[in-house]
Coordinates of C-alpha atoms in Angstrom, one line a residue:
X1 CA 28.2 63.8 -51.9
X2 CA 29.1 60.7 -49.9
X3 CA 28.5 58.3 -52.7
X4 CA 29.7 54.6 -52.3
X5 CA 32.3 55.3 -55.0
X6 CA 33.7 58.2 -53.1
X7 CA 33.9 56.2 -49.8
X8 CA 35.6 53.4 -51.7
X9 CA 38.2 55.7 -53.1
X10 CA 38.7 57.4 -49.7
X11 CA 39.4 54.0 -48.1
X12 CA 41.9 53.1 -50.8
X13 CA 43.8 56.4 -50.2
X14 CA 43.8 55.9 -46.5
X15 CA 45.1 52.3 -46.8
X16 CA 47.9 53.6 -49.1
X17 CA 48.9 56.4 -46.7
X18 CA 48.8 54.3 -43.5
X19 CA 52.2 53.1 -42.4
X20 CA 52.6 49.3 -42.8
X21 CA 53.5 47.6 -39.5
X22 CA 56.8 45.9 -39.6
X23 CA 56.6 42.2 -39.3
X24 CA 58.4 40.5 -36.4
X25 CA 61.0 37.9 -37.3
X26 CA 59.5 34.4 -37.3
X27 CA 61.9 33.2 -34.6
X28 CA 61.1 36.0 -32.2
X29 CA 57.4 35.3 -32.7
X30 CA 57.8 31.6 -31.9
X31 CA 59.8 32.3 -28.8
X32 CA 57.3 34.9 -27.6
X33 CA 54.5 32.4 -28.3
X34 CA 56.1 29.6 -26.4
X35 CA 56.9 32.0 -23.5
X36 CA 53.3 33.2 -23.4
X37 CA 52.1 29.6 -23.4
X38 CA 54.4 28.7 -20.6
X39 CA 53.4 31.8 -18.6
X40 CA 49.7 30.9 -19.0
X41 CA 50.4 27.3 -18.0
X42 CA 52.4 28.4 -14.9
X43 CA 49.7 30.9 -13.9
X44 CA 47.1 28.1 -14.0
X45 CA 49.0 26.0 -11.5
X46 CA 48.0 25.8 -7.8
X47 CA 50.4 27.5 -5.4
X48 CA 52.0 24.1 -4.4
X49 CA 52.5 23.3 -8.0
X50 CA 54.2 26.7 -8.6
X51 CA 56.5 26.0 -5.7
X52 CA 57.4 22.6 -7.0
X53 CA 58.2 24.0 -10.5
X54 CA 60.3 26.8 -9.0
X55 CA 62.3 24.3 -6.9
X56 CA 62.7 22.0 -9.8
X57 CA 63.9 24.8 -12.1
X58 CA 66.4 25.9 -9.4
X59 CA 67.7 22.4 -9.1
X60 CA 68.2 22.1 -12.9
X61 CA 69.9 25.5 -13.1
X62 CA 72.3 24.7 -10.2
X63 CA 73.0 21.3 -11.7
X64 CA 73.9 22.8 -15.1
X65 CA 76.1 25.5 -13.3
X66 CA 77.8 22.7 -11.3
X67 CA 78.6 20.8 -14.5
X68 CA 80.0 23.9 -16.3
X69 CA 82.2 24.8 -13.3
X70 CA 83.5 21.2 -13.1
X71 CA 84.4 21.3 -16.8
X72 CA 86.2 24.7 -16.4
X73 CA 88.1 23.4 -13.3
X74 CA 89.2 20.3 -15.2
X75 CA 90.4 22.5 -18.1
X76 CA 92.4 24.6 -15.7
X77 CA 94.0 21.5 -14.1
X78 CA 94.9 20.1 -17.5
X79 CA 96.4 23.4 -18.5
X80 CA 98.5 23.6 -15.3
X81 CA 99.7 20.0 -15.8
X82 CA 100.6 20.7 -19.5
X83 CA 102.6 23.8 -18.4
X84 CA 104.4 21.7 -15.7
X85 CA 105.2 18.9 -18.2
X86 CA 106.5 21.4 -20.8
X87 CA 108.6 23.2 -18.2
X88 CA 110.1 19.9 -17.0
X89 CA 110.9 18.9 -20.6
X90 CA 112.6 22.2 -21.2
X91 CA 114.6 21.9 -17.9
X92 CA 115.8 18.4 -18.7
X93 CA 116.6 19.3 -22.3
X94 CA 118.8 22.2 -21.3
X95 CA 120.4 20.2 -18.5
X96 CA 121.3 17.4 -20.9
X97 CA 122.7 19.9 -23.5
X98 CA 125.0 21.4 -20.8
X99 CA 126.3 18.0 -19.8
X100 CA 127.1 16.6 -23.2
X101 CA 130.5 17.5 -24.7
X102 CA 130.5 19.8 -27.8
X103 CA 130.6 17.9 -31.0
X104 CA 133.9 17.2 -32.6
X105 CA 134.7 19.5 -35.6
X106 CA 136.7 16.7 -37.2
X107 CA 140.1 18.4 -36.8
X108 CA 142.9 16.4 -35.0

């Protein structure tokens, strides 16, 4: 009863009815692959090497954070200066308009 033809047909039916696994996006696969490689490399380091890498990573992250905060503070300063210049311009513009006599309508 278990002929080779029967077993072959049974395998074909089983493969058709099994759900196909969804493929991961290629970008996610690459990121996971790189992260796994980095994890294996880090795990292979001696304890002193791990400490050095952690300190180096902390230094890099803090340097990047420092740079971002300096850029943000510079943008805030430029914005405050721009508002002050605009307010001064408006103040002098209205003060000048109040001091100047009204234009002549041409009637004498």
